[in-house]
mmCIF file of C-alpha atoms in Angstrom:
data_model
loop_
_atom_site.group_PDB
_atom_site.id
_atom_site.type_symbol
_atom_site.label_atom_id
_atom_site.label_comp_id
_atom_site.label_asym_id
_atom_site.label_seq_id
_atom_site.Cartn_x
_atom_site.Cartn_y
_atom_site.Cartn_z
ATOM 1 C CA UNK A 1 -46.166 -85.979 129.329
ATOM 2 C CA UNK A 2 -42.756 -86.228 130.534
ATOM 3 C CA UNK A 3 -39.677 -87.812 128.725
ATOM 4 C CA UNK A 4 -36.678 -89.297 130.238
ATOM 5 C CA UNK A 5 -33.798 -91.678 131.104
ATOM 6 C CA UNK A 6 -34.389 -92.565 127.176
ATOM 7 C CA UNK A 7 -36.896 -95.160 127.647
ATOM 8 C CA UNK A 8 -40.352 -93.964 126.272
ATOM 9 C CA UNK A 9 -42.475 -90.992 126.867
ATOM 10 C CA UNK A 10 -44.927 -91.762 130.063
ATOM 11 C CA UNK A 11 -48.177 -89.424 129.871
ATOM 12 C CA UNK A 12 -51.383 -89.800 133.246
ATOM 13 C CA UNK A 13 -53.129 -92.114 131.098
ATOM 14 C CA UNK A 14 -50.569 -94.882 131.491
ATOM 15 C CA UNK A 15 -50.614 -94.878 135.467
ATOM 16 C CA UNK A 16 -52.775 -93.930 137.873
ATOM 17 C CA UNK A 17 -51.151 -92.383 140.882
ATOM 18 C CA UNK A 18 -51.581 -93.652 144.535
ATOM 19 C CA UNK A 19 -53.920 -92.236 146.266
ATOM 20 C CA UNK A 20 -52.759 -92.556 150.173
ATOM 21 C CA UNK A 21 -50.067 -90.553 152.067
ATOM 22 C CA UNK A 22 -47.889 -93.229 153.956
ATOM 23 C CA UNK A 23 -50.384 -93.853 156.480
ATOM 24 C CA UNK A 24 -49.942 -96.846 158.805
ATOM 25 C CA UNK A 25 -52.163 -99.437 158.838
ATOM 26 C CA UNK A 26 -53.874 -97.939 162.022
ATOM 27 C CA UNK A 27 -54.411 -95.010 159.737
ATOM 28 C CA UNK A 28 -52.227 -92.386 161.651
ATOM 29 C CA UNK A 29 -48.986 -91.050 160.547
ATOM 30 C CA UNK A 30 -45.993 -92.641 161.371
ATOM 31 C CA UNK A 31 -42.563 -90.823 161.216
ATOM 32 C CA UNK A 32 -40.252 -93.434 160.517
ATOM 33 C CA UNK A 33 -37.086 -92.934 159.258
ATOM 34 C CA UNK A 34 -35.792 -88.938 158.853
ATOM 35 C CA UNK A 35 -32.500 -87.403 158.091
ATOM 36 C CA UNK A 36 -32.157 -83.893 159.275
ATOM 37 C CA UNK A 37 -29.498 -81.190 157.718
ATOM 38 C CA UNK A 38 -27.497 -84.219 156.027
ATOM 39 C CA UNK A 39 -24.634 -82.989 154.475
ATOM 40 C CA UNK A 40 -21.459 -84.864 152.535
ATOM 41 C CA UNK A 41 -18.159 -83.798 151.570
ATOM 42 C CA UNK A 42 -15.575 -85.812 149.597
ATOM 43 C CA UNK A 43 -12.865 -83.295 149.694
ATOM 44 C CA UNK A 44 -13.588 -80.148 147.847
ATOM 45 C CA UNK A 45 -17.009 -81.849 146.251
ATOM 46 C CA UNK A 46 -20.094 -81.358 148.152
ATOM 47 C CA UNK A 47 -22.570 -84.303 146.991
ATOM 48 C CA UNK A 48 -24.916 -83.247 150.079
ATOM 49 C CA UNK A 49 -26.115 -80.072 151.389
ATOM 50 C CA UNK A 50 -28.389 -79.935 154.458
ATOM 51 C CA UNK A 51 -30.479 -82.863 152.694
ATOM 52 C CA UNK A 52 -34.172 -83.309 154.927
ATOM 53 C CA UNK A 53 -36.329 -86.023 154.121
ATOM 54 C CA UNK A 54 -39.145 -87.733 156.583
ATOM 55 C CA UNK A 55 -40.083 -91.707 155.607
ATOM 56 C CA UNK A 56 -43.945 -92.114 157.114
ATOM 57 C CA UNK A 57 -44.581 -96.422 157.791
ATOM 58 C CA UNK A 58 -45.587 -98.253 155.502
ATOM 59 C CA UNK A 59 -45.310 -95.861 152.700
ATOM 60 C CA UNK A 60 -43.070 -95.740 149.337
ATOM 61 C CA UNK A 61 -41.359 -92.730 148.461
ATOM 62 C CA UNK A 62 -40.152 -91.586 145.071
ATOM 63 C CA UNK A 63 -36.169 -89.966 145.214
ATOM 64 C CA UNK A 64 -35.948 -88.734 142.238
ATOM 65 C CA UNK A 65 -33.270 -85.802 140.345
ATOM 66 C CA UNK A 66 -30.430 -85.766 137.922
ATOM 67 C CA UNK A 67 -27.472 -87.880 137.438
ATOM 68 C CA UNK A 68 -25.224 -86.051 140.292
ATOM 69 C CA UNK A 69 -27.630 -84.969 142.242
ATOM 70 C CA UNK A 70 -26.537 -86.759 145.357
ATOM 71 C CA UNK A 71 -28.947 -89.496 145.552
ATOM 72 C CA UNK A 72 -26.526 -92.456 145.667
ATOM 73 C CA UNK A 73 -24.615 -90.357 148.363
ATOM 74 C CA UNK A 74 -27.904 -90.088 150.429
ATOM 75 C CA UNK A 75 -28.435 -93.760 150.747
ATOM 76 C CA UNK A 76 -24.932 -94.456 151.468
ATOM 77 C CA UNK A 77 -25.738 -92.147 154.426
ATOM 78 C CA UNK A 78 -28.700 -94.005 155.132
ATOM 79 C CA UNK A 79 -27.333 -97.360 155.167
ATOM 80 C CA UNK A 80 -24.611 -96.512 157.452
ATOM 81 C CA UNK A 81 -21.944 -96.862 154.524
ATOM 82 C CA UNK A 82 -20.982 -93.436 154.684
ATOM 83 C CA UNK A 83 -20.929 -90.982 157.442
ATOM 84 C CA UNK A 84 -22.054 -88.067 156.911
ATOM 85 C CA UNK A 85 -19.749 -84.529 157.283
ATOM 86 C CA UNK A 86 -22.843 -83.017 159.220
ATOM 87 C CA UNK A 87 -26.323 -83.871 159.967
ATOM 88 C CA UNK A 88 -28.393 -86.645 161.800
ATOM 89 C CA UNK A 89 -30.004 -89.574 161.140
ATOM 90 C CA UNK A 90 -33.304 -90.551 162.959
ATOM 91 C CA UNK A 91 -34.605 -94.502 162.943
ATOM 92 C CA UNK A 92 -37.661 -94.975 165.154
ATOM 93 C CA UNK A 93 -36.743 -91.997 167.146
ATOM 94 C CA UNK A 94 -32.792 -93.219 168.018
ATOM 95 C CA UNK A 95 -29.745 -91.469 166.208
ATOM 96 C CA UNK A 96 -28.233 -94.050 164.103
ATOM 97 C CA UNK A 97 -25.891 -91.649 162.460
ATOM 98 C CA UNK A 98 -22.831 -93.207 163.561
ATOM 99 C CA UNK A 99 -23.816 -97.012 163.132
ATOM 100 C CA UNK A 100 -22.063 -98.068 160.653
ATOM 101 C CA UNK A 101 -23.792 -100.893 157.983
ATOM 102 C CA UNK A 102 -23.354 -103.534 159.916
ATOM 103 C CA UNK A 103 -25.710 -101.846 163.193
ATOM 104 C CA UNK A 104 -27.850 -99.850 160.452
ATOM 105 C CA UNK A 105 -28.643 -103.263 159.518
ATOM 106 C CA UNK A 106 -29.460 -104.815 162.615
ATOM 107 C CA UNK A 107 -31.675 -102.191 163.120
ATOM 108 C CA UNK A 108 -33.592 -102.912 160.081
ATOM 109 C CA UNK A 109 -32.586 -101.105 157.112
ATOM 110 C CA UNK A 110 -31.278 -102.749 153.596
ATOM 111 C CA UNK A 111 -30.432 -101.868 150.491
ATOM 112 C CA UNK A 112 -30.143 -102.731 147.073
ATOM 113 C CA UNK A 113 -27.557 -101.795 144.363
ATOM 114 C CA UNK A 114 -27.539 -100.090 141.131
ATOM 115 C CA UNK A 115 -25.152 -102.840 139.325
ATOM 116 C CA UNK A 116 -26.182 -106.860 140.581
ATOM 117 C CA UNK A 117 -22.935 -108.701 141.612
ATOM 118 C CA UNK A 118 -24.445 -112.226 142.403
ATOM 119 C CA UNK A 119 -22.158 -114.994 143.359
ATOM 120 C CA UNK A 120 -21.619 -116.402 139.495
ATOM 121 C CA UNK A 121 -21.058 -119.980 140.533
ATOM 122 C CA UNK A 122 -23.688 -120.332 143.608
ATOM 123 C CA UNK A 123 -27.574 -120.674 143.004
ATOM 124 C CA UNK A 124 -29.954 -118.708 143.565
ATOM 125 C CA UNK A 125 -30.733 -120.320 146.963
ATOM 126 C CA UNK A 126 -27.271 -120.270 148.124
ATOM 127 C CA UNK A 127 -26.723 -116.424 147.175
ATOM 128 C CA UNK A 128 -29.838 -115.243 149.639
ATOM 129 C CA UNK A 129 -28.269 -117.724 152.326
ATOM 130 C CA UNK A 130 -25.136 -115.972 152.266
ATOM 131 C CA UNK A 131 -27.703 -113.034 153.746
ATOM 132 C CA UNK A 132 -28.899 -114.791 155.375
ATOM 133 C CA UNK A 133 -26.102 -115.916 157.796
ATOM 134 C CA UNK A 134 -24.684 -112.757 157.630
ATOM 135 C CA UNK A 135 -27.489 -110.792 158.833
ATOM 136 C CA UNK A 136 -27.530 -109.443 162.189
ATOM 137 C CA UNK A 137 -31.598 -109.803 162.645
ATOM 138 C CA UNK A 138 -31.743 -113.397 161.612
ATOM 139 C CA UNK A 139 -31.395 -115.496 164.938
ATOM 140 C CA UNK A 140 -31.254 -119.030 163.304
ATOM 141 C CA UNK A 141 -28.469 -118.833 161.167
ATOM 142 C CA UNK A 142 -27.520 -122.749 160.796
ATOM 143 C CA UNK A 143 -30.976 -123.025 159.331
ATOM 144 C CA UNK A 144 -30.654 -120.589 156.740
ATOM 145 C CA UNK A 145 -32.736 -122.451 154.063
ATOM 146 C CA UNK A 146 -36.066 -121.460 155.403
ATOM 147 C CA UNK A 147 -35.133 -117.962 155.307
ATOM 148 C CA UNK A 148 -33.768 -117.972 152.396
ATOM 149 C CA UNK A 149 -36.621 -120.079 150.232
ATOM 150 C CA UNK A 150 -38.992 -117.503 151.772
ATOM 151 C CA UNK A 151 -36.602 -114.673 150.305
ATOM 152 C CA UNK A 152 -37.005 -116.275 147.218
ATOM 153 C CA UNK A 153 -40.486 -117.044 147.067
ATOM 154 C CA UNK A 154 -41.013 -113.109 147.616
ATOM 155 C CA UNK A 155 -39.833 -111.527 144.485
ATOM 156 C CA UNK A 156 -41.108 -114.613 142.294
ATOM 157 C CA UNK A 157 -37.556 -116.530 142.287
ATOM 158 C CA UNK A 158 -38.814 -120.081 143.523
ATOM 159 C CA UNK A 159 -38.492 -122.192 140.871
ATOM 160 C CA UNK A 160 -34.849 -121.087 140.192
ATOM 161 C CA UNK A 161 -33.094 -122.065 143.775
ATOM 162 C CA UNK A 162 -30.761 -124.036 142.219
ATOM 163 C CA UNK A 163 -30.338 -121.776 138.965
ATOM 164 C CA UNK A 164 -26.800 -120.117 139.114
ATOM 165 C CA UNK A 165 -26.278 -116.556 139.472
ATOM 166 C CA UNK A 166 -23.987 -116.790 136.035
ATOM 167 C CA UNK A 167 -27.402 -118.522 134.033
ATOM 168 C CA UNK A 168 -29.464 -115.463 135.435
ATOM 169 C CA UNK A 169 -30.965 -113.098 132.852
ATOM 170 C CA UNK A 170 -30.978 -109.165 133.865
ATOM 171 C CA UNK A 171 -34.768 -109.103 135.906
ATOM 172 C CA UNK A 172 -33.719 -112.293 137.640
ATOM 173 C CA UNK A 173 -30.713 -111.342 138.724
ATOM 174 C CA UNK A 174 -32.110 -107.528 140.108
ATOM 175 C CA UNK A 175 -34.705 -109.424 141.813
ATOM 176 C CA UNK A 176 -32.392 -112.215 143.262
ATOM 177 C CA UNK A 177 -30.592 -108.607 144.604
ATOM 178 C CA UNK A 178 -33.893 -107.866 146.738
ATOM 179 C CA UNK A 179 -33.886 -111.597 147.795
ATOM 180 C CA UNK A 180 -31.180 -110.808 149.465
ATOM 181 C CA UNK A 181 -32.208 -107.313 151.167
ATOM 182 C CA UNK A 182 -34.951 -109.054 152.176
ATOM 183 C CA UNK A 183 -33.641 -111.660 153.627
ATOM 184 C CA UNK A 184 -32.056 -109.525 156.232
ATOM 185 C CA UNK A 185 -35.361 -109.117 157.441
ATOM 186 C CA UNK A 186 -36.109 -105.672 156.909
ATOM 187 C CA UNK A 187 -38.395 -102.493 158.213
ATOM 188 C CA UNK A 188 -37.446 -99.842 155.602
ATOM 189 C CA UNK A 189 -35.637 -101.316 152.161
ATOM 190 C CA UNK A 190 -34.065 -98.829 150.160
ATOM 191 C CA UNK A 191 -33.996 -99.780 146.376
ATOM 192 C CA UNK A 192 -31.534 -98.009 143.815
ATOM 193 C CA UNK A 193 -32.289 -97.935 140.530
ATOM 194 C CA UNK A 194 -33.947 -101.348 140.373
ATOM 195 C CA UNK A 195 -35.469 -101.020 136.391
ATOM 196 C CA UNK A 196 -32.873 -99.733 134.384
ATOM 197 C CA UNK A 197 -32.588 -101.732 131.658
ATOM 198 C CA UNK A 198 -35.143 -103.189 131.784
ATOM 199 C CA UNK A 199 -38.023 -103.160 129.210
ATOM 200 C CA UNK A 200 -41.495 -102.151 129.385
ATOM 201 C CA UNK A 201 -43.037 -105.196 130.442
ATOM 202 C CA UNK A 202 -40.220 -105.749 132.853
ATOM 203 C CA UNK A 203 -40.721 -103.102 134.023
ATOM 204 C CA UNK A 204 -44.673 -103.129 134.888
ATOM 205 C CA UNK A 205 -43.790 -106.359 136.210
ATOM 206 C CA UNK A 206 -41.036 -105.064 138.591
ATOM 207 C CA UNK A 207 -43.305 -102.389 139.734
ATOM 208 C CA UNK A 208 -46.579 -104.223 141.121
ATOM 209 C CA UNK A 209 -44.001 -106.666 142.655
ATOM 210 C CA UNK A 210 -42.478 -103.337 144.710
ATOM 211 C CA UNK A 211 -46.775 -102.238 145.459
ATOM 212 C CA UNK A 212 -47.172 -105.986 146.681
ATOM 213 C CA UNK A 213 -43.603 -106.140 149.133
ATOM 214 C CA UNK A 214 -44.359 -103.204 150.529
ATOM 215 C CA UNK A 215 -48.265 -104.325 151.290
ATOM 216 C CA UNK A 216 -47.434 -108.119 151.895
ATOM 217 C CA UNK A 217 -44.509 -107.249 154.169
ATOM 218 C CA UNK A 218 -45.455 -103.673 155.571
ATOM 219 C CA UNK A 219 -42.207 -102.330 154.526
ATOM 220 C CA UNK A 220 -41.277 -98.837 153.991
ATOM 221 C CA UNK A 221 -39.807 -98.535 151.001
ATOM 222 C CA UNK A 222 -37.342 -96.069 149.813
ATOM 223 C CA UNK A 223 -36.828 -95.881 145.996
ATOM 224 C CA UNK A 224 -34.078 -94.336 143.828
ATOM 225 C CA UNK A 225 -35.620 -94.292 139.927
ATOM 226 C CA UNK A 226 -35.162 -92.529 136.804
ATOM 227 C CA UNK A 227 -38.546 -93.906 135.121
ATOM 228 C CA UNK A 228 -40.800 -91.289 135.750
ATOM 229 C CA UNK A 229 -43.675 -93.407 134.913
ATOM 230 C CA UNK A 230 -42.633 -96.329 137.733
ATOM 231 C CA UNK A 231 -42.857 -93.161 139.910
ATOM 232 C CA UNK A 232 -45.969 -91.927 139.285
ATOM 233 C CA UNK A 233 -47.689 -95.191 139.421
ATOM 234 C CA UNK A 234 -46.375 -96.829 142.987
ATOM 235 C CA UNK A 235 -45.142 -93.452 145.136
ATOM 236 C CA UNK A 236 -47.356 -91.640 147.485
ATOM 237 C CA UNK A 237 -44.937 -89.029 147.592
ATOM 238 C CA UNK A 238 -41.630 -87.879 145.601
ATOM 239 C CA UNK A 239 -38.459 -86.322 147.420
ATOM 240 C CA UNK A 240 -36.431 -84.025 144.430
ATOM 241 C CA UNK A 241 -32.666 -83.487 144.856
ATOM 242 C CA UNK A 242 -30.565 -81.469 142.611
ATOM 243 C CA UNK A 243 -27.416 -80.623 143.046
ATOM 244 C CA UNK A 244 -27.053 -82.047 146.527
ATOM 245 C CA UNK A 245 -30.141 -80.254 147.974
ATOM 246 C CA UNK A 246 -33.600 -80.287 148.415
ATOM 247 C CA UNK A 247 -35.295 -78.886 145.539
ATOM 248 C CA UNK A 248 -38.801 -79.835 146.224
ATOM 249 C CA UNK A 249 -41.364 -82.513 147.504
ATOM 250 C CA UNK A 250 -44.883 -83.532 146.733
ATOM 251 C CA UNK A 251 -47.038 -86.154 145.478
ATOM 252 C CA UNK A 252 -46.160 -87.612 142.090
ATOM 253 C CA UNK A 253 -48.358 -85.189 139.984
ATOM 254 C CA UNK A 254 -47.007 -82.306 141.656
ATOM 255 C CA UNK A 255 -43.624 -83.042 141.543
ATOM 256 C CA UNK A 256 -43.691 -83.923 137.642
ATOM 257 C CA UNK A 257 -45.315 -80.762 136.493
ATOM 258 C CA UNK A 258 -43.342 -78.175 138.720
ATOM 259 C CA UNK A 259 -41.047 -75.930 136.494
ATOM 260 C CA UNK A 260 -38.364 -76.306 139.036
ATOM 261 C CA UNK A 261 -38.329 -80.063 138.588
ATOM 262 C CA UNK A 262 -38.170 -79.696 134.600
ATOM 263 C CA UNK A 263 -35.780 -77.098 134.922
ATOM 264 C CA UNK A 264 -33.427 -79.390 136.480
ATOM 265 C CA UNK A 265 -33.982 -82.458 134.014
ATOM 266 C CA UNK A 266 -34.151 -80.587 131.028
ATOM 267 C CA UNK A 267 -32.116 -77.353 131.855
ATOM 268 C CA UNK A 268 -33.996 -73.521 130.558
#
């Protein structure tokens, strides 16, 4: 059993673990997405030190650690927010390290965000249109409604189009925020912290909606999340940082039980 983020207790009887290993859908591995030696200073603080990771198609991977641990930084690497002090980034075999968002995007990454900041006063609709125009991989961007409804109809949001982002309760509104990653049309969506707060039907909710994107969609999915039990149930495999580094990697069960892991959670 394994406590934390001060939610409940999740034990093995509550999920079952996936069983696959990011294969693609022609059953052989795909390297996707890979970062190699990433490392990230803000002046004297080093949130990243020679970070690895490898993102097979069509798989979802668990990044799990502490608060601090550098796994906010890592995506903000990712997504071409930040650039990194040293290291590469490798999408589909090209070095997108110095893209910027805007490129990263175009080349088929998005992101969510820990904290929702809809447009209060727009709807629903009109909030995934404004990603809709804005994103580079959309070609029809006068006809954004399409894209947009589809966005919606995705995460379960299609009977609130016109339902304004101020009137939306705290699931609506972080699933209005993957609308709108999706809407840019994505390969590999990156989701940060997408269930806190919520509770624990929410929350199995949220989580088979994540199993069904990533099938319905074939995206490869990249997930920041502090409930354990989320983890176990949709990951095929679980990338630790602590401290900025590497600590360990391994399918759900073996992450979870590995001293090292609970070390770094729970201290000696």
């Amino acid at each position: 059993m394994f406590w934390y983020s001060g939610l409940w207790p999740f034990s093995w009887r509550d999920f079952s673990p996936k069983d696959s290993w990011g294969l693609s859908k022609g059953g052989d591995i795909l390297a996707l997405l890979e970062g190699h030696g990433l490392s990230k200073r803000f002046g004297g603080v080093l949130a990243l030190d020679h970070v690895d990771f490898t993102l097979n198609g069509g798989e979802i991977v668990g990044l799990i650690g502490p608060n601090g641990a550098g796994k906010t930084t890592l995506f903000n690497v990712i997504a071409g927010t930040f650039k990194p002090t040293s290291g590469r980034v490798i999408f589909e075999d090209t070095d997108i390290t110095d893209n910027g968002a805007n490129r990263t995007c175009r080349r088929g990454i998005a992101r969510t965000f820990q904290v929702t900041r809809p447009f209060l006063e727009m709807t629903c609709l009109e909030n995934v249109g404004v990603s809709v125009i804005n994103s580079p991989r959309q070609r029809e961007h006068s006809n954004w409604h399409g894209p947009a409804r589809e966005a919606l109809k995705h995460v379960g949001l299609h009977d609130h189009q016109e339902t304004p982002g101020k009137s939306l309760n705290l699931i609506e509104k972080k699933r209005l925020e993957m609308a709108r990653a999706l809407a840019t049309k994505p390969n590999v969506l990156l989701l940060d912290e997408v269930l806190g707060g919520l509770n624990s039907q929410e929350i199995q909710e949220a989580v088979e909606l994540i199993q069904e994107l990533g099938k319905r969609l074939g995206l490869t999915i990249f997930w920041i999340e502090h409930v354990m039990g989320a983890i176990m149930k949709a990951a095929d495999r679980v990338i630790v940082l602590d401290q900025g580094a590497n600590l360990m990697e391994g399918t759900p069960k073996e992450v979870v039980s590995d001293p090292r892991v609970i070390k770094a959670y729970l201290g000696e």
